[in-house]
mmCIF file of C-alpha atoms and ligand atoms in Angstrom:
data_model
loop_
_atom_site.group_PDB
_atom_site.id
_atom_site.type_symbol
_atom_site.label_atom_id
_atom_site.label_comp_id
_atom_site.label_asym_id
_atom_site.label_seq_id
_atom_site.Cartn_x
_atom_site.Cartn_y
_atom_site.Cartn_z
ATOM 1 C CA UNK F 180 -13.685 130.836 57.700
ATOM 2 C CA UNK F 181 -17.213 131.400 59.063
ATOM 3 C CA UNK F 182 -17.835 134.788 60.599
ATOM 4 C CA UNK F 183 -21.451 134.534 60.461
ATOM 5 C CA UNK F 184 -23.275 136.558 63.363
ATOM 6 C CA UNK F 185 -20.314 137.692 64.405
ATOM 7 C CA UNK F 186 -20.063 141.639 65.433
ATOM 8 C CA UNK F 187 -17.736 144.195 63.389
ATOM 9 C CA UNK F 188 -16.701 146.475 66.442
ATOM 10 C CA UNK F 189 -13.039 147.135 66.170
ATOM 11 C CA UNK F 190 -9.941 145.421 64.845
ATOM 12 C CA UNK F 191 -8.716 144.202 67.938
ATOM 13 C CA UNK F 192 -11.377 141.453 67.985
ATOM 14 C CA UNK F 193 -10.145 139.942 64.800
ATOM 15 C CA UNK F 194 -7.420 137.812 63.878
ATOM 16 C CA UNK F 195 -5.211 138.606 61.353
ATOM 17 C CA UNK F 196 -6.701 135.653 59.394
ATOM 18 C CA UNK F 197 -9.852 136.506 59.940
ATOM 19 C CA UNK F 198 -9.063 140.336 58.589
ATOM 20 C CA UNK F 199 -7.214 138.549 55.427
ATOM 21 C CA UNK F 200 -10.308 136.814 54.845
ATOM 22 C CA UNK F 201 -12.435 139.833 55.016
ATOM 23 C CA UNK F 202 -10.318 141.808 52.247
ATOM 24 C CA UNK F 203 -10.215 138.422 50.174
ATOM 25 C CA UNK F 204 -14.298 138.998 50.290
ATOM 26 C CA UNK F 205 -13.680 142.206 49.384
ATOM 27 C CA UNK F 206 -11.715 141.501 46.498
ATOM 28 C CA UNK F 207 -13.876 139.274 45.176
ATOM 29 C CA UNK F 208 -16.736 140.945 45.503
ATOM 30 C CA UNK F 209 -15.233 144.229 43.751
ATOM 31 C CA UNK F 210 -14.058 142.118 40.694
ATOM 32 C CA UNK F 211 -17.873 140.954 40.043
ATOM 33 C CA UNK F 212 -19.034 144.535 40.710
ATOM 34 C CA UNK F 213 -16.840 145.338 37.749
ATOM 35 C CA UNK F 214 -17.440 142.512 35.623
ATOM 36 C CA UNK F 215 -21.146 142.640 35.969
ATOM 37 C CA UNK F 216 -21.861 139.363 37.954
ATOM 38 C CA UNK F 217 -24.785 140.655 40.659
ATOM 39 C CA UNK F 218 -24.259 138.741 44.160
ATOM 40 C CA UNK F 219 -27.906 139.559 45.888
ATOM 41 C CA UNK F 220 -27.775 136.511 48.414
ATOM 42 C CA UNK F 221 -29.075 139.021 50.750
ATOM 43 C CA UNK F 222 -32.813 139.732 49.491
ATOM 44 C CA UNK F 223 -35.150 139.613 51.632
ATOM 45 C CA UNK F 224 -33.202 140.575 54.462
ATOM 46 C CA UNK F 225 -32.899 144.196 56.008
ATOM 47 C CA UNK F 226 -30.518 146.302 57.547
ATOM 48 C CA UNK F 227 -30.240 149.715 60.143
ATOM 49 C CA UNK F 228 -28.298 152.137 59.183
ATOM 50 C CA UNK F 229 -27.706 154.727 62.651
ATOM 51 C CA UNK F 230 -25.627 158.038 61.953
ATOM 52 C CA UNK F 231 -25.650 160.010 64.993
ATOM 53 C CA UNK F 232 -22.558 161.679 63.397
ATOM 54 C CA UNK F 233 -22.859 162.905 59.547
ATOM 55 C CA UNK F 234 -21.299 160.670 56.371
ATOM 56 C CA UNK F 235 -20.908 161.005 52.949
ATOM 57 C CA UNK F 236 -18.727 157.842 52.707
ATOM 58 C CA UNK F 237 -19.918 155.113 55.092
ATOM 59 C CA UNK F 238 -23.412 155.982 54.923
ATOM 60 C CA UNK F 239 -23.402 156.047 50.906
ATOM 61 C CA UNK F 240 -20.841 153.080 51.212
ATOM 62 C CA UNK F 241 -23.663 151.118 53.503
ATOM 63 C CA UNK F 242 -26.701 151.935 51.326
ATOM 64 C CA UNK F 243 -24.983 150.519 47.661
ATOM 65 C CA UNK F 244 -23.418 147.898 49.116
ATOM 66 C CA UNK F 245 -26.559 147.000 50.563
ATOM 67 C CA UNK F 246 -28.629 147.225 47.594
ATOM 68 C CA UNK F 247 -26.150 145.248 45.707
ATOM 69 C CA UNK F 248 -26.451 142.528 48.210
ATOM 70 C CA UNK F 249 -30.213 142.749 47.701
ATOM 71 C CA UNK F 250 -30.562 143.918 50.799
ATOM 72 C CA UNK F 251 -33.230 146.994 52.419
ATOM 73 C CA UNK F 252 -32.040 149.645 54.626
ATOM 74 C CA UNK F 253 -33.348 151.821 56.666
ATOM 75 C CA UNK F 254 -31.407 155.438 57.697
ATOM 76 C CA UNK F 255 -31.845 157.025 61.105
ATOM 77 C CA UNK F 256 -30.014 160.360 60.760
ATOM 78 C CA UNK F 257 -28.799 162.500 63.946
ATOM 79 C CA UNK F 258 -32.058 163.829 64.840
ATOM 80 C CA UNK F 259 -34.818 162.322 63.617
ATOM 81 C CA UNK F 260 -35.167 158.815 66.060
ATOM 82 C CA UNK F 261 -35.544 158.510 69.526
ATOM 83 C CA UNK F 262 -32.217 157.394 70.501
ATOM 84 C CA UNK F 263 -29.950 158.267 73.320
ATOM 85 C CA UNK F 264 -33.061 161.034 73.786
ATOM 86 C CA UNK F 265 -36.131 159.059 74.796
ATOM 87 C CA UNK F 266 -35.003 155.142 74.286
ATOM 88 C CA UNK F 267 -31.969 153.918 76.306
ATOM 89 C CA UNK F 268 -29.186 152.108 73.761
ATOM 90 C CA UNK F 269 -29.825 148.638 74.758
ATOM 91 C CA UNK F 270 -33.591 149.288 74.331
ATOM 92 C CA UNK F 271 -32.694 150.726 70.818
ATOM 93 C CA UNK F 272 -30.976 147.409 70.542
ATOM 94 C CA UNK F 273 -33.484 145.152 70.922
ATOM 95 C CA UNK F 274 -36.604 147.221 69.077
ATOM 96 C CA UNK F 275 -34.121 146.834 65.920
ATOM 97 C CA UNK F 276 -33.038 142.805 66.119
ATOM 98 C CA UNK F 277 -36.719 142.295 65.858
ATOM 99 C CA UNK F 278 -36.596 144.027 62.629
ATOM 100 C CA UNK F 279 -33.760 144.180 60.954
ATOM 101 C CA UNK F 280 -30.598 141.379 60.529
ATOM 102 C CA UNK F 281 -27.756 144.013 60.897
ATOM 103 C CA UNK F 282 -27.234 146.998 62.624
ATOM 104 C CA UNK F 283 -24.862 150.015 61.536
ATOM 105 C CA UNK F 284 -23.744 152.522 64.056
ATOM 106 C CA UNK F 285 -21.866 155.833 63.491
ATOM 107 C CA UNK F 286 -21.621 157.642 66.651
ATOM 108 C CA UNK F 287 -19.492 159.055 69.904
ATOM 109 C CA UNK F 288 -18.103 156.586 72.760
ATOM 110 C CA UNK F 289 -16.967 153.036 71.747
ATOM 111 C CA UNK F 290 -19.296 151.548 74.661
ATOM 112 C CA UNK F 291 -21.880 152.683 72.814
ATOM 113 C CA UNK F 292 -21.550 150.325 69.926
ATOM 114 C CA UNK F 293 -20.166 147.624 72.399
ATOM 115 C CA UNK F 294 -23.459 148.185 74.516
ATOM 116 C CA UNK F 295 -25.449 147.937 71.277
ATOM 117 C CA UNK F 296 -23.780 145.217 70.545
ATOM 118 C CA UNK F 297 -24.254 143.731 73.521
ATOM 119 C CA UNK F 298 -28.072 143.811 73.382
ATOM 120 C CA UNK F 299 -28.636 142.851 69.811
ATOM 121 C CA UNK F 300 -29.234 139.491 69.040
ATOM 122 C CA UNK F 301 -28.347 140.316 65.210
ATOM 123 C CA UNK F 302 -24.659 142.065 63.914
ATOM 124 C CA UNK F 303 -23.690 145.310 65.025
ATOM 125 C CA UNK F 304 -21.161 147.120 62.387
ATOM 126 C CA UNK F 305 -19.029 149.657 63.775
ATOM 127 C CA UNK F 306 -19.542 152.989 60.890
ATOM 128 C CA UNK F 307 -16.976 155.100 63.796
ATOM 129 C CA UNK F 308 -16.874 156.100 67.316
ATOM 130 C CA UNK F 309 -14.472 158.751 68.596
ATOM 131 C CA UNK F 310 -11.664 155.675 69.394
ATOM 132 C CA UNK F 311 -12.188 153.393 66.077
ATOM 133 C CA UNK F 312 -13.222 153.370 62.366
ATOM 134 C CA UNK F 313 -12.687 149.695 61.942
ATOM 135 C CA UNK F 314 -14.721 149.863 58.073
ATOM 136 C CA UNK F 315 -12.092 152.514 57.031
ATOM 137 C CA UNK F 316 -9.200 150.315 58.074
ATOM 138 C CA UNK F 317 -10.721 147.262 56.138
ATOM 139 C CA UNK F 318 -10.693 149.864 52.751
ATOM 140 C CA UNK F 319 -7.018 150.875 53.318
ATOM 141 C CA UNK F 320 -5.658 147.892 53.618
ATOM 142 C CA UNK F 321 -7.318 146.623 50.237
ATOM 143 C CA UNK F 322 -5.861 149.741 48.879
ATOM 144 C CA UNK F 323 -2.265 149.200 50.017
ATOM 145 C CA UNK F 324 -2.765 145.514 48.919
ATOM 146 C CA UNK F 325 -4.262 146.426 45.333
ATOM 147 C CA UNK F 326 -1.342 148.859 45.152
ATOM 148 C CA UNK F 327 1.938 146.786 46.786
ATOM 149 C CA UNK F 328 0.753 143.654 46.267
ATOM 150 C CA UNK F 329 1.076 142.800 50.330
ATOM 151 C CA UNK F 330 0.527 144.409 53.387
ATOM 152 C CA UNK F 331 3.508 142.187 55.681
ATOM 153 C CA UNK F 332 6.356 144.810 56.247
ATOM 154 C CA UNK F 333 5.105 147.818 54.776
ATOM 155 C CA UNK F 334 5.949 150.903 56.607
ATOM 156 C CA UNK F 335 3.328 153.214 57.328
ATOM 157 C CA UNK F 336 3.512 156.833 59.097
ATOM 158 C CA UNK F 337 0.427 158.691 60.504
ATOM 159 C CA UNK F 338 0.678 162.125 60.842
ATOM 160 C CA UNK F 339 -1.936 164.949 62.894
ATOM 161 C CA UNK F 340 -3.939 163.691 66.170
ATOM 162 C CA UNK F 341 -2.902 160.124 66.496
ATOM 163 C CA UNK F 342 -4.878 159.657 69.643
ATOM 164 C CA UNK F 343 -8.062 159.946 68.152
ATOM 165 C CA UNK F 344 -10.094 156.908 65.747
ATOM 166 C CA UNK F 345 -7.603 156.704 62.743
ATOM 167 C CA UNK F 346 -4.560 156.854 64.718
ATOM 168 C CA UNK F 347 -5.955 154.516 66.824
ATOM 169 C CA UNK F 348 -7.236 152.085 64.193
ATOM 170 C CA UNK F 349 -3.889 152.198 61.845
ATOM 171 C CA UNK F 350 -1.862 151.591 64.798
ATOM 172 C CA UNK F 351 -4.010 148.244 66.054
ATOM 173 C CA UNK F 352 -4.397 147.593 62.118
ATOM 174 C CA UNK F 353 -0.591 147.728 61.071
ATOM 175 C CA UNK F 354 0.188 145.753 64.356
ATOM 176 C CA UNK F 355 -2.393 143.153 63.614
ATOM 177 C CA UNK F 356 -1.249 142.549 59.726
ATOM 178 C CA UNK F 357 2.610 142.866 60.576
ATOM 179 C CA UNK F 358 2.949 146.174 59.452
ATOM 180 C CA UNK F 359 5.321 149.155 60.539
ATOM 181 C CA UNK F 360 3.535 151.927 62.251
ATOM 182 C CA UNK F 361 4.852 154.992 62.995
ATOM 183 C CA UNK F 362 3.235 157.943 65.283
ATOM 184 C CA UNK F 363 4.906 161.119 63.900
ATOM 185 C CA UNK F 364 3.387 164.192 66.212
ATOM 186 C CA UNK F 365 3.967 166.151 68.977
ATOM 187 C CA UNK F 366 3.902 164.175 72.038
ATOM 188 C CA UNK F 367 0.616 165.471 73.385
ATOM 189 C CA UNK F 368 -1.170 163.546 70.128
ATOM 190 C CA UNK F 369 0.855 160.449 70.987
ATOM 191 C CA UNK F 370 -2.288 157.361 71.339
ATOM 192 C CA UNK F 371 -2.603 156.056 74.647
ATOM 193 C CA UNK F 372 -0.334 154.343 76.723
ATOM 194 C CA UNK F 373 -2.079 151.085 77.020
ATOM 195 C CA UNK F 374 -3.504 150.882 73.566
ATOM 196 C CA UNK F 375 0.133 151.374 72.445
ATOM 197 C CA UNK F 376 1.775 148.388 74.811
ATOM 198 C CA UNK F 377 -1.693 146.303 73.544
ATOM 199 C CA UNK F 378 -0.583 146.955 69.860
ATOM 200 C CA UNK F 379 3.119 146.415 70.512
ATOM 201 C CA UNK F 380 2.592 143.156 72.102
ATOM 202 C CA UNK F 381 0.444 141.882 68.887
ATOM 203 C CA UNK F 382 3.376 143.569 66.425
ATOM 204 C CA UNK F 383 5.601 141.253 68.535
ATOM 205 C CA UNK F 384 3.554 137.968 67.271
ATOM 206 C CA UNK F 385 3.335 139.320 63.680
ATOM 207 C CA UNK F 386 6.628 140.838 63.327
ATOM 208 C CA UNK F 387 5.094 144.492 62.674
ATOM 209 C CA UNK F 388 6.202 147.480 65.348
ATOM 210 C CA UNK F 389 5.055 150.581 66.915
ATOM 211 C CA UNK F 390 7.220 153.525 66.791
ATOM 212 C CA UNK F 391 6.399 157.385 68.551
ATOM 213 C CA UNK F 392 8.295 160.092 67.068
ATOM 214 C CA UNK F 393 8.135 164.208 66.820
ATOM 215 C CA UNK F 394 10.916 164.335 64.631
ATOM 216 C CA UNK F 395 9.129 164.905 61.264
ATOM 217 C CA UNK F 396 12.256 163.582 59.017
ATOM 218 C CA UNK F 397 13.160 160.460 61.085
ATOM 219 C CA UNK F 398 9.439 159.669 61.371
ATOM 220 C CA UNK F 399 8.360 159.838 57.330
ATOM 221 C CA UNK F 400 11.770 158.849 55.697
ATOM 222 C CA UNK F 401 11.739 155.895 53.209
ATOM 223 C CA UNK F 402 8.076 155.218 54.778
ATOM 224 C CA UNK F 403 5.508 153.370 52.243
ATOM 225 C CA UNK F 404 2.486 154.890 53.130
ATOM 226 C CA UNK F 405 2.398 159.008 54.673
ATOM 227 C CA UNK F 406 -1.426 159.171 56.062
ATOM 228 C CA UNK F 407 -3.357 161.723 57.479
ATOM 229 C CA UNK F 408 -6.909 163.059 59.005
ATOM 230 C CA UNK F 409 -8.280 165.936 60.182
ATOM 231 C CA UNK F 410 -6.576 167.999 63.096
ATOM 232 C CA UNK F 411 -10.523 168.687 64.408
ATOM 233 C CA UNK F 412 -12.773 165.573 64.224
ATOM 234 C CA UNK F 413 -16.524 165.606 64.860
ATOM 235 C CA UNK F 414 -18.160 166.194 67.411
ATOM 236 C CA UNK F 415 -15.197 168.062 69.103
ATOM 237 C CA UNK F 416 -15.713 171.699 70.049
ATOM 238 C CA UNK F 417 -15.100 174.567 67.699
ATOM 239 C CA UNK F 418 -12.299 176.229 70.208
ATOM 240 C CA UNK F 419 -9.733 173.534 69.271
ATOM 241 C CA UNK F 420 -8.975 174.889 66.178
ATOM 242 C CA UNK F 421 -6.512 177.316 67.307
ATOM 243 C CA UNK F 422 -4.251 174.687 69.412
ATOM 244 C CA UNK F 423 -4.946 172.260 66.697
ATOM 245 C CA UNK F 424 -3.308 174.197 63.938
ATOM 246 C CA UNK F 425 -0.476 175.534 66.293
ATOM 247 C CA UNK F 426 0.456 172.166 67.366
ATOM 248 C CA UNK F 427 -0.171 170.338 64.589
ATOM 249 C CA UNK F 428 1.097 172.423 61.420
ATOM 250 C CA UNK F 429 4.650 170.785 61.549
ATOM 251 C CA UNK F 430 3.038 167.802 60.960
ATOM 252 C CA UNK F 431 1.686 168.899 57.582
ATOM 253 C CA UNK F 432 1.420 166.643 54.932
ATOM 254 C CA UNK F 433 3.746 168.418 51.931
ATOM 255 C CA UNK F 434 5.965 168.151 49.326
ATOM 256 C CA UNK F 435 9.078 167.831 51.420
ATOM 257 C CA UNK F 436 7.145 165.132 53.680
ATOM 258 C CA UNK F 437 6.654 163.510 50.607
ATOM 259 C CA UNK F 438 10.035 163.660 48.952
ATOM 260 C CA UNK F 439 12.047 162.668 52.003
ATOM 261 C CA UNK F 440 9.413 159.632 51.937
ATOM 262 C CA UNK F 441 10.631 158.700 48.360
ATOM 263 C CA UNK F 442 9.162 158.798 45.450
ATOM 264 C CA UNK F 443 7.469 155.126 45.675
ATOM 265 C CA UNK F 444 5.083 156.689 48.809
ATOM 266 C CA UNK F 445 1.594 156.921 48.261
ATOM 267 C CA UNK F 446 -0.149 159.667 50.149
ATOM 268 C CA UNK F 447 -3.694 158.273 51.889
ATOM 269 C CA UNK F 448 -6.294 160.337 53.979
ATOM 270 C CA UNK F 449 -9.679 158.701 55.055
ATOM 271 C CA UNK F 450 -11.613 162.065 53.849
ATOM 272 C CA UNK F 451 -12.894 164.472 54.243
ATOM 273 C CA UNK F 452 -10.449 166.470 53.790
ATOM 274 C CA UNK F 453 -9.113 170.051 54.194
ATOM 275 C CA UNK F 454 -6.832 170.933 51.425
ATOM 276 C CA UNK F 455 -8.266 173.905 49.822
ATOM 277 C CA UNK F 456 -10.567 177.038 51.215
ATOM 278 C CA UNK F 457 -13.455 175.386 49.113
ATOM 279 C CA UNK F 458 -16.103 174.278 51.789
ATOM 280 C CA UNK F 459 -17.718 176.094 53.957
ATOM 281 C CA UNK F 460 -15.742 175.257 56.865
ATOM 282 C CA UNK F 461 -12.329 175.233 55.307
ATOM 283 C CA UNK F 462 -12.983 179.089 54.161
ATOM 284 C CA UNK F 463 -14.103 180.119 57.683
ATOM 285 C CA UNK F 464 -10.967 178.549 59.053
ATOM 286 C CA UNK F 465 -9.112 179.904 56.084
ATOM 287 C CA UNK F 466 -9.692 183.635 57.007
ATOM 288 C CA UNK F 467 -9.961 183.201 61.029
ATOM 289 C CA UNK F 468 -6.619 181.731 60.803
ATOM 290 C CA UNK F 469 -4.830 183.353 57.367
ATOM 291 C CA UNK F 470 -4.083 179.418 56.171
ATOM 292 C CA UNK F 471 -5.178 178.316 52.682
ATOM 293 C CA UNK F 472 -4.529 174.587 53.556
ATOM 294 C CA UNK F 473 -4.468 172.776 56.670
ATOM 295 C CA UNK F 474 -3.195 168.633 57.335
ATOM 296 C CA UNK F 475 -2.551 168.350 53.452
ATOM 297 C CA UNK F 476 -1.307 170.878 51.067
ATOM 298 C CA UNK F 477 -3.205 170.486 47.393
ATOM 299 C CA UNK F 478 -0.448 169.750 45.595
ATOM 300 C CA UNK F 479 -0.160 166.473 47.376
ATOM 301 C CA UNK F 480 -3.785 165.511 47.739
ATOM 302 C CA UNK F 481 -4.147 166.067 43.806
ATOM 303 C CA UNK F 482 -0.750 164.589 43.061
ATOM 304 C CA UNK F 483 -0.029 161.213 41.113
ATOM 305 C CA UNK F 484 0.705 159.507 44.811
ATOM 306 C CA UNK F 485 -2.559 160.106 46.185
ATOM 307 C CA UNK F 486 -4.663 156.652 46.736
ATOM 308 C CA UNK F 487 -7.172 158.941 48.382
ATOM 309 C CA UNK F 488 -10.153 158.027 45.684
ATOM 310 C CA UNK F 489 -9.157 154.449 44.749
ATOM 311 C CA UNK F 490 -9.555 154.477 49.068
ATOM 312 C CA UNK F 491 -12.979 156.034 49.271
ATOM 313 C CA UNK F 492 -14.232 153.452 46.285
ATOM 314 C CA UNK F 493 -13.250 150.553 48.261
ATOM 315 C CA UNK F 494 -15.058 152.170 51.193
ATOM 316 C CA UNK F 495 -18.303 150.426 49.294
ATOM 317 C CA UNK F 496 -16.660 146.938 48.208
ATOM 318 C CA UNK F 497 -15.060 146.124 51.628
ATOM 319 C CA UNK F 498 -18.385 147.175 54.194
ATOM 320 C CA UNK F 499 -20.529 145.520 51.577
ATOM 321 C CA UNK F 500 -17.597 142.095 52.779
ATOM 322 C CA UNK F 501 -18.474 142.964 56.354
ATOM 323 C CA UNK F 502 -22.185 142.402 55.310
ATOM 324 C CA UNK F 503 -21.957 139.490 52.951
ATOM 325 C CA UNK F 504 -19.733 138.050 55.769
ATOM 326 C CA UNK F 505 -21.178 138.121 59.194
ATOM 327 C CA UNK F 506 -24.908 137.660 57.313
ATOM 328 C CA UNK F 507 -24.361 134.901 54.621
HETATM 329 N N1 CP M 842 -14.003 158.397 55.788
HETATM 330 C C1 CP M 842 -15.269 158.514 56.243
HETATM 331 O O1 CP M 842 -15.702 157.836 57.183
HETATM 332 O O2 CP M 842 -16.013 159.425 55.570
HETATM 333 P P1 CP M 842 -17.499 159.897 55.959
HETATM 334 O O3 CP M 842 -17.394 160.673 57.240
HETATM 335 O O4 CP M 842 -17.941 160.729 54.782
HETATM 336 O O5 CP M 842 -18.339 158.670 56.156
HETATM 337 N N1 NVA M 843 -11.213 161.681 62.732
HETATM 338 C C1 NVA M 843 -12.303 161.964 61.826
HETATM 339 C C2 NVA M 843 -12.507 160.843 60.867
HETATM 340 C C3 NVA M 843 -13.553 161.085 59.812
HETATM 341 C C4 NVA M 843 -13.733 159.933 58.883
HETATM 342 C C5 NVA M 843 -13.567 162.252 62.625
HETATM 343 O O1 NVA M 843 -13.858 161.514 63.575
HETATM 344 O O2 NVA M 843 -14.239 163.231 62.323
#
């Protein structure tokens, strides 16, 4: 398998071999992390690391995986370059192949990173846009491997704004590996028409499906996996939150979402998350609203089915595959 130079966009432009092959890295890579064994292949050779959108995960995730790899990096927060402001993207994109050998980008539209992409002569890596988080899926599925030993035929229910990057990248994700997605929200948070009949025709090939469903106890029963995101993601506008909660607060994550799931589920949730009042944000919502939790209740997020850690750890081992892969 030889992915070198090849872009990290979405899901949708890999095959399912090719995404086996990438978690393989991963694996392999994680198990000399742990044992000690450094792989640095990469010194010498630098990489870009653009957040137009704040990170704890990816960006920390980029930057030790990097350094591991021997690798520099260089951090352009949301304010502090010239893009999108004074330098066009596909200028942007050609300033940085001259410098660096891989380009991150964390941002708003997909055609952003596709136009960055486009223009770069080196990798482009895909950190999310408002429609994918392609890195994230690459961690989840290692999770759900490291935990069920597979990924073929494992059921998997998304629950909150499925329209938006994670309900959009589980849904092309579980189609891709053979997986059994399921939608469960009001209809108005249904993903898109075509990206549904895109996924459904790929399920088709690799014996996963695609289901859409409001009914909260038809959608999570006997499912493997109960996920969940934020009901407000960034960069959206502040006056959401009322609808959000409305609309979405039958489609919290709880105990009884939980139990009818059975007691082998595992509860994931890309993070950040709001399950307590105790960030800033959370306790503003808390009191405009009179909620203490919001798309998870605490008692699941700190229960004993909760992957959600294990899932932010292999944040780091499978971007620093993505690296290794498309620059060794
Ligand atoms: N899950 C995730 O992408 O987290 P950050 O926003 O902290 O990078
Ligand atoms: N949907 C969330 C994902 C964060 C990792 C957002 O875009 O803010």
């Amino acid at each position: 398998m030889d992915l070198k130079g090849r872009d990290f966009l979405k899901l949708l432009d890999f095959t399912t071999e090719e995404i086996t092959y990438l978690l393989d890295v991963a694996a392999d890579l994680k198990e000399k992390k742990q044992k000690g064994i450094p792989v640095d292949t990469l010194r010498g050779k630098n990489v870009a690391l653009i957040f137009e959108k704040t990170s704890t995960r990816t960006r920390c995730a980029f930057e030790v995986a990097a350094h591991d790899l021997g690798l520099g990096t260089t951090y352009l927060d949301p304010e502090g370059s010239q893009i999108g402001k004074k330098e066009s993207i596909a200028d942007t994109a050609r300033v940085l192949a001259g410098m660096f050998e891989g380009i991150e980008y964390r941002g708003f539209g997909q055609d952003i990173v596709e136009e960055l992409a486009e223009y770069s002569r080196v990798p482009v890596w895909n950190g999310l846009t408002n429609e994918f988080h392609p890195t994230q899926m690459l961690a989840d599925l290692l999770t759900i491997r490291e935990h069920y030993g597979h990924l073929s035929g494992i059921r998997l229910t998304y629950m909150g704004d499925a329209r938006y990057n994670m309900g959009n990248s589980l849904m092309v994700t579980c189609a891709k590996m053979g997986m059994h997605f399921t939608a469960c929200t009001t209809r108005k948070y249904f993903p898109e028409e075509a990206l549904v009949k895109k996924c459904r025709e790929i399920a088709e090939q690799t014996g996963g499906s695609i289901t859409l469903t409001e009914d909260v106890g038809a959608g999570t029963k006997n499912t493997d996996v109960i996920y969940t995101d934020v009901w407000v993601s960034m960069g959206e506008p502040d006056q959401v939150w009322e609808e959000r909660i409305k609309e979405l607060s039958p489609y919290q994550v709880n105990r009884a979402v939980m139990e009818n799931a059975g007691e082998n589920a595992v509860f994931m949730h890309c993070l950040p998350a709001f399950h307590d009042l105790k960030t800033k944000i959370g306790a503003q919502i808390g009191e405009r609203f009179g909620i203490t939790e919001m798309e998870v209740t605490d008692e699941v997020f700190e229960s004993k089915q909760s992957l959600v850690f294990e899932e932010a750890e292999n944040r780091m081992h499978t971007i620093k595959a993505v690296m290794y892969a498309t620059l060794c």
